[in-house]
Amino acid sequence: MLFHTMVGSNDIERSKRFYDTVLATLGAGEGTRNIADSGHTRLIYNNGNGTNFIVSQPINDEPASVANGSTVAFSCNSPEQVKQLHDTAVANGGTSIEAPPGPRHTASLGTVELAYFRDPDGNKLCGIHFPA
C-alpha cells in the first residue's frame, strides 16, 4: 500500500551518516542522493520490495520538525535485530525513548518485540518483530 515514508532533516549529511549506519543493520545499502526539482537533497533507502524510506531537506525551506503522534516502524527479522537496530541508532546519535528494547504484551497483537528511539532530528522510529 505504501510507496514511501519520508522524514525531514535539518542536517542531511548528519542524517546520511546516521541512517546509512542504522539501516545497514536491516540490510539496506547506503542512501541514494536525489536532488528534487526544487534543489533540495533527499536520501532514498530502498529495501527491494518497492517501498522506500526517504530523508529530505524540507522543500518549504522551514526547519524540519517532528510530527506529533507519528512513528516510523522498521520491520526486523528477530528480537536480536530489534535490539541491534536500537543500539546502533543510540551509538550513532539517536536517543532511546520509552521502555528498553524487549517484548511488549498487547491485547490486539499479542507479544511483539519493540524498541523505540529518535533520530538526531527528533523523528520517532521503532524496530518491531512479530514472533511466529
PDB file of C-alpha atoms in Angstrom:
ATOM      1  CA  MET A   1       0.000   0.000   0.000  1.00  0.00           C
ATOM      2  CA  LEU A   2       2.762   2.494   0.835  1.00  0.00           C
ATOM      3  CA  PHE A   3       5.271   3.692  -1.726  1.00  0.00           C
ATOM      4  CA  HIS A   4       7.387   5.692   0.685  1.00  0.00           C
ATOM      5  CA  THR A   5       7.685   7.211   4.126  1.00  0.00           C
ATOM      6  CA  MET A   6       9.565  10.499   4.434  1.00  0.00           C
ATOM      7  CA  VAL A   7      11.032  12.350   7.390  1.00  0.00           C
ATOM      8  CA  GLY A   8      12.644  15.764   7.418  1.00  0.00           C
ATOM      9  CA  SER A   9      16.201  16.636   8.327  1.00  0.00           C
ATOM     10  CA  ASN A  10      17.916  19.871   9.269  1.00  0.00           C
ATOM     11  CA  ASP A  11      21.355  18.353   8.542  1.00  0.00           C
ATOM     12  CA  ILE A  12      21.273  15.967   5.589  1.00  0.00           C
ATOM     13  CA  GLU A  13      24.941  14.942   5.989  1.00  0.00           C
ATOM     14  CA  ARG A  14      24.386  14.005   9.643  1.00  0.00           C
ATOM     15  CA  SER A  15      21.265  12.118   8.620  1.00  0.00           C
ATOM     16  CA  LYS A  16      23.169  10.235   5.932  1.00  0.00           C
ATOM     17  CA  ARG A  17      25.798   9.097   8.432  1.00  0.00           C
ATOM     18  CA  PHE A  18      23.069   8.085  10.916  1.00  0.00           C
ATOM     19  CA  TYR A  19      20.735   6.260   8.525  1.00  0.00           C
ATOM     20  CA  ASP A  20      23.464   4.597   6.428  1.00  0.00           C
ATOM     21  CA  THR A  21      24.773   3.002   9.632  1.00  0.00           C
ATOM     22  CA  VAL A  22      21.437   2.277  11.318  1.00  0.00           C
ATOM     23  CA  LEU A  23      19.638   0.895   8.271  1.00  0.00           C
ATOM     24  CA  ALA A  24      22.643  -1.293   7.418  1.00  0.00           C
ATOM     25  CA  THR A  25      21.539  -3.436  10.389  1.00  0.00           C
ATOM     26  CA  LEU A  26      18.430  -4.231   8.299  1.00  0.00           C
ATOM     27  CA  GLY A  27      20.443  -4.974   5.170  1.00  0.00           C
ATOM     28  CA  ALA A  28      19.798  -1.644   3.453  1.00  0.00           C
ATOM     29  CA  GLY A  29      22.553  -0.111   1.392  1.00  0.00           C
ATOM     30  CA  GLU A  30      23.660   3.497   1.568  1.00  0.00           C
ATOM     31  CA  GLY A  31      21.045   6.108   0.873  1.00  0.00           C
ATOM     32  CA  THR A  32      20.944   7.298  -2.718  1.00  0.00           C
ATOM     33  CA  ARG A  33      21.187  11.056  -3.051  1.00  0.00           C
ATOM     34  CA  ASN A  34      18.391  12.620  -5.030  1.00  0.00           C
ATOM     35  CA  ILE A  35      18.121  16.314  -5.830  1.00  0.00           C
ATOM     36  CA  ALA A  36      14.486  17.428  -6.059  1.00  0.00           C
ATOM     37  CA  ASP A  37      13.429  19.870  -8.768  1.00  0.00           C
ATOM     38  CA  SER A  38      13.464  22.479  -6.001  1.00  0.00           C
ATOM     39  CA  GLY A  39      17.196  21.864  -5.431  1.00  0.00           C
ATOM     40  CA  HIS A  40      16.709  20.188  -2.041  1.00  0.00           C
ATOM     41  CA  THR A  41      18.597  16.992  -1.224  1.00  0.00           C
ATOM     42  CA  ARG A  42      16.869  13.745  -0.386  1.00  0.00           C
ATOM     43  CA  LEU A  43      18.280  10.398   0.689  1.00  0.00           C
ATOM     44  CA  ILE A  44      16.398   7.375  -0.620  1.00  0.00           C
ATOM     45  CA  TYR A  45      16.679   3.968   1.030  1.00  0.00           C
ATOM     46  CA  ASN A  46      15.011   1.120  -0.870  1.00  0.00           C
ATOM     47  CA  ASN A  47      14.569  -2.332   0.599  1.00  0.00           C
ATOM     48  CA  GLY A  48      13.996  -4.029  -2.735  1.00  0.00           C
ATOM     49  CA  ASN A  49      10.261  -4.666  -2.339  1.00  0.00           C
ATOM     50  CA  GLY A  50       9.117  -1.353  -3.787  1.00  0.00           C
ATOM     51  CA  THR A  51       8.820   0.663  -0.577  1.00  0.00           C
ATOM     52  CA  ASN A  52      11.189   3.495   0.179  1.00  0.00           C
ATOM     53  CA  PHE A  53      12.302   5.356   3.280  1.00  0.00           C
ATOM     54  CA  ILE A  54      13.283   8.926   2.426  1.00  0.00           C
ATOM     55  CA  VAL A  55      15.057  11.618   4.428  1.00  0.00           C
ATOM     56  CA  SER A  56      14.652  15.096   2.960  1.00  0.00           C
ATOM     57  CA  GLN A  57      15.534  18.692   3.476  1.00  0.00           C
ATOM     58  CA  PRO A  58      12.169  20.455   3.851  1.00  0.00           C
ATOM     59  CA  ILE A  59      11.172  21.811   0.462  1.00  0.00           C
ATOM     60  CA  ASN A  60       9.442  24.836   2.008  1.00  0.00           C
ATOM     61  CA  ASP A  61      12.809  25.939   3.494  1.00  0.00           C
ATOM     62  CA  GLU A  62      11.338  25.922   7.004  1.00  0.00           C
ATOM     63  CA  PRO A  63      13.137  23.918   9.716  1.00  0.00           C
ATOM     64  CA  ALA A  64      12.309  20.221   9.810  1.00  0.00           C
ATOM     65  CA  SER A  65      10.001  19.405  12.700  1.00  0.00           C
ATOM     66  CA  VAL A  66       8.739  16.216  14.299  1.00  0.00           C
ATOM     67  CA  ALA A  67       5.183  15.105  13.609  1.00  0.00           C
ATOM     68  CA  ASN A  68       3.431  14.662  16.945  1.00  0.00           C
ATOM     69  CA  GLY A  69       1.874  11.211  17.169  1.00  0.00           C
ATOM     70  CA  SER A  70       3.802   9.688  14.277  1.00  0.00           C
ATOM     71  CA  THR A  71       6.243   6.784  14.338  1.00  0.00           C
ATOM     72  CA  VAL A  72       8.140   5.102  11.520  1.00  0.00           C
ATOM     73  CA  ALA A  73       8.466   1.384  12.300  1.00  0.00           C
ATOM     74  CA  PHE A  74      11.112  -0.775  10.655  1.00  0.00           C
ATOM     75  CA  SER A  75      10.348  -4.482  10.351  1.00  0.00           C
ATOM     76  CA  CYS A  76      13.041  -6.677  11.911  1.00  0.00           C
ATOM     77  CA  ASN A  77      13.740 -10.389  11.391  1.00  0.00           C
ATOM     78  CA  SER A  78      14.329 -11.258  15.048  1.00  0.00           C
ATOM     79  CA  PRO A  79      14.315  -9.886  18.591  1.00  0.00           C
ATOM     80  CA  GLU A  80      18.097  -9.616  18.310  1.00  0.00           C
ATOM     81  CA  GLN A  81      17.787  -7.438  15.219  1.00  0.00           C
ATOM     82  CA  VAL A  82      15.330  -5.160  17.067  1.00  0.00           C
ATOM     83  CA  LYS A  83      17.927  -4.614  19.787  1.00  0.00           C
ATOM     84  CA  GLN A  84      20.752  -4.226  17.261  1.00  0.00           C
ATOM     85  CA  LEU A  85      18.787  -1.572  15.362  1.00  0.00           C
ATOM     86  CA  HIS A  86      18.109   0.322  18.600  1.00  0.00           C
ATOM     87  CA  ASP A  87      21.662   0.035  19.926  1.00  0.00           C
ATOM     88  CA  THR A  88      23.187   1.078  16.596  1.00  0.00           C
ATOM     89  CA  ALA A  89      20.893   4.101  16.472  1.00  0.00           C
ATOM     90  CA  VAL A  90      21.821   5.177  20.003  1.00  0.00           C
ATOM     91  CA  ALA A  91      25.544   4.657  19.321  1.00  0.00           C
ATOM     92  CA  ASN A  92      25.271   6.921  16.261  1.00  0.00           C
ATOM     93  CA  GLY A  93      23.480   9.952  17.682  1.00  0.00           C
ATOM     94  CA  GLY A  94      19.970   8.630  18.272  1.00  0.00           C
ATOM     95  CA  THR A  95      18.175   8.725  21.615  1.00  0.00           C
ATOM     96  CA  SER A  96      16.493   5.779  23.314  1.00  0.00           C
ATOM     97  CA  ILE A  97      12.920   6.539  24.373  1.00  0.00           C
ATOM     98  CA  GLU A  98      10.125   4.788  26.243  1.00  0.00           C
ATOM     99  CA  ALA A  99      10.906   1.338  27.692  1.00  0.00           C
ATOM    100  CA  PRO A 100      14.148  -0.528  26.899  1.00  0.00           C
ATOM    101  CA  PRO A 101      14.090  -2.835  23.852  1.00  0.00           C
ATOM    102  CA  GLY A 102      12.176  -6.021  24.541  1.00  0.00           C
ATOM    103  CA  PRO A 103       8.839  -7.782  24.462  1.00  0.00           C
ATOM    104  CA  ARG A 104       5.602  -5.849  24.795  1.00  0.00           C
ATOM    105  CA  HIS A 105       2.369  -7.626  25.553  1.00  0.00           C
ATOM    106  CA  THR A 106      -0.637  -6.176  23.734  1.00  0.00           C
ATOM    107  CA  ALA A 107      -4.261  -7.260  23.707  1.00  0.00           C
ATOM    108  CA  SER A 108      -4.651  -6.847  19.967  1.00  0.00           C
ATOM    109  CA  LEU A 109      -1.265  -8.002  18.621  1.00  0.00           C
ATOM    110  CA  GLY A 110      -0.108 -10.475  21.263  1.00  0.00           C
ATOM    111  CA  THR A 111       3.552 -10.261  22.225  1.00  0.00           C
ATOM    112  CA  VAL A 112       5.827  -8.264  19.940  1.00  0.00           C
ATOM    113  CA  GLU A 113       9.460  -7.189  20.244  1.00  0.00           C
ATOM    114  CA  LEU A 114       9.814  -3.402  20.155  1.00  0.00           C
ATOM    115  CA  ALA A 115      12.466  -0.739  20.526  1.00  0.00           C
ATOM    116  CA  TYR A 116      11.724   2.975  20.257  1.00  0.00           C
ATOM    117  CA  PHE A 117      14.277   5.692  19.558  1.00  0.00           C
ATOM    118  CA  ARG A 118      14.619   9.111  17.948  1.00  0.00           C
ATOM    119  CA  ASP A 119      16.971  10.098  15.164  1.00  0.00           C
ATOM    120  CA  PRO A 120      19.216  13.174  15.588  1.00  0.00           C
ATOM    121  CA  ASP A 121      16.408  15.419  14.252  1.00  0.00           C
ATOM    122  CA  GLY A 122      13.903  14.002  16.765  1.00  0.00           C
ATOM    123  CA  ASN A 123      11.895  11.779  14.402  1.00  0.00           C
ATOM    124  CA  LYS A 124      10.379   8.852  16.330  1.00  0.00           C
ATOM    125  CA  LEU A 125      11.479   5.472  14.997  1.00  0.00           C
ATOM    126  CA  CYS A 126      10.841   1.898  16.022  1.00  0.00           C
ATOM    127  CA  GLY A 127      12.198  -1.560  15.386  1.00  0.00           C
ATOM    128  CA  ILE A 128       9.494  -4.238  15.519  1.00  0.00           C
ATOM    129  CA  HIS A 129       9.399  -8.017  15.260  1.00  0.00           C
ATOM    130  CA  PHE A 130       6.314 -10.244  15.323  1.00  0.00           C
ATOM    131  CA  PRO A 131       7.251 -13.721  16.581  1.00  0.00           C
ATOM    132  CA  ALA A 132       5.925 -16.632  14.555  1.00  0.00           C
TER     133      ALA A 132
END
